[in-house]
Coordinates of C-alpha atoms in Angstrom, one line a residue:
M231 CA -0.2 0.0 0.2
K232 CA 1.5 3.6 -1.0
H233 CA 0.5 6.2 1.1
A234 CA 2.3 10.0 0.9
I235 CA 2.0 13.2 2.9
I236 CA 0.7 16.1 1.1
E237 CA 0.3 19.7 2.4
T238 CA -2.7 22.0 2.2
G239 CA -3.9 24.8 3.4
G240 CA -1.9 24.9 6.0
K241 CA -2.3 21.4 7.0
Q242 CA -0.5 18.1 6.2
Y243 CA -2.6 14.8 5.2
R244 CA -1.6 10.7 4.7
V245 CA -3.5 10.0 2.0
A246 CA -3.2 7.2 0.0
E247 CA -5.2 6.0 -3.3
G248 CA -9.1 6.2 -3.2
D249 CA -9.3 8.4 0.0
V250 CA -12.0 10.7 0.3
I251 CA -10.8 13.2 2.5
F252 CA -11.9 17.0 3.0
V253 CA -9.6 19.7 2.7
E254 CA -9.6 23.7 3.0
K255 CA -11.5 25.3 0.6
L256 CA -9.4 25.1 -2.7
D257 CA -11.0 27.5 -5.9
V258 CA -12.0 24.0 -8.5
E259 CA -15.1 23.3 -9.6
A260 CA -17.0 20.0 -9.0
G261 CA -15.7 17.3 -10.9
E262 CA -12.4 18.7 -12.2
A263 CA -8.8 17.5 -11.3
V264 CA -6.3 19.1 -8.7
K265 CA -2.7 18.5 -8.4
F266 CA -0.8 18.3 -5.2
D267 CA 2.9 19.5 -5.4
R268 CA 3.6 19.7 -2.0
V269 CA 4.7 16.1 -1.1
L270 CA 6.4 15.5 1.8
A271 CA 6.6 11.9 2.0
I272 CA 5.9 9.0 0.3
I273 CA 5.9 5.6 1.9
D274 CA 5.4 2.0 -0.2
D275 CA 6.1 -1.6 1.1
E276 CA 9.8 -1.1 -0.4
G277 CA 10.7 1.9 1.4
S278 CA 10.1 5.7 2.7
V279 CA 11.3 9.5 0.5
F280 CA 11.2 11.6 2.9
G281 CA 11.6 15.7 1.6
K282 CA 14.2 18.3 2.5
P283 CA 11.3 19.7 3.0
M284 CA 8.9 18.1 0.1
V285 CA 10.3 15.5 -2.5
D286 CA 11.5 16.5 -5.3
G287 CA 8.7 15.4 -8.7
A288 CA 6.5 13.8 -6.5
T289 CA 2.5 14.6 -6.9
V290 CA -0.6 13.8 -5.7
S291 CA -3.4 13.4 -8.3
A292 CA -6.9 14.0 -6.8
N293 CA -10.3 14.3 -8.4
V294 CA -13.1 17.2 -6.8
V295 CA -16.2 15.7 -6.1
K296 CA -17.6 18.6 -4.0
N297 CA -17.7 22.2 -2.1
G298 CA -19.6 22.5 0.7
K299 CA -19.7 24.5 4.0
S300 CA -19.1 22.5 7.5
K301 CA -21.8 22.5 10.0
K302 CA -22.5 25.5 12.1
I303 CA -20.9 26.3 15.5
R304 CA -21.7 28.8 17.6
V305 CA -19.5 31.5 18.7
Y306 CA -20.1 32.8 22.1
K307 CA -18.9 35.9 23.9
M308 CA -19.8 36.8 27.4
K309 CA -18.6 39.4 30.2
P310 CA -20.5 38.9 33.7
K311 CA -22.1 41.5 35.2
K312 CA -21.6 43.6 32.5
G313 CA -24.2 42.9 30.4
Y314 CA -22.8 42.0 27.0
R315 CA -23.0 39.2 25.0
R316 CA -22.4 38.4 21.4
T317 CA -23.8 35.0 20.0
Q318 CA -22.3 34.4 16.1
G319 CA -22.5 32.0 13.6
H320 CA -19.6 30.0 11.7
R321 CA -19.7 27.5 8.7
Q322 CA -16.1 27.2 7.3
P323 CA -15.9 26.1 3.5
Y324 CA -14.1 22.9 2.9
T325 CA -13.6 21.1 -0.8
K326 CA -14.4 17.7 -0.7
V327 CA -11.5 14.8 -2.5
Q328 CA -10.8 11.2 -3.7
I329 CA -7.6 10.9 -4.0
E330 CA -6.8 8.8 -7.7
S331 CA -3.0 8.4 -8.0
I332 CA 0.4 9.5 -5.8
N333 CA 3.2 10.1 -8.6
A334 CA 7.1 9.1 -6.9

């Protein structure tokens, strides 16, 4: 089984072929292909290759399944004894991608 560690949106993900992951929103429409070229490591049955900081020439190909927003979270601020209360909602946008191939 071949795995790769990629970086996108300031976060790192360990992915394998066929995985479906949720990443920070990308400017790509659903159904289009996307390539992740910031590959930090390739892990295979024969061994591992770690980049310094990136693996040269390695890419991960994926298809965008959909773009959406996650569930709403409530942000509540309060200062006791002062009558200050604020409620705010937030929905983080995401992109759902399916990993097609790991090219090393």
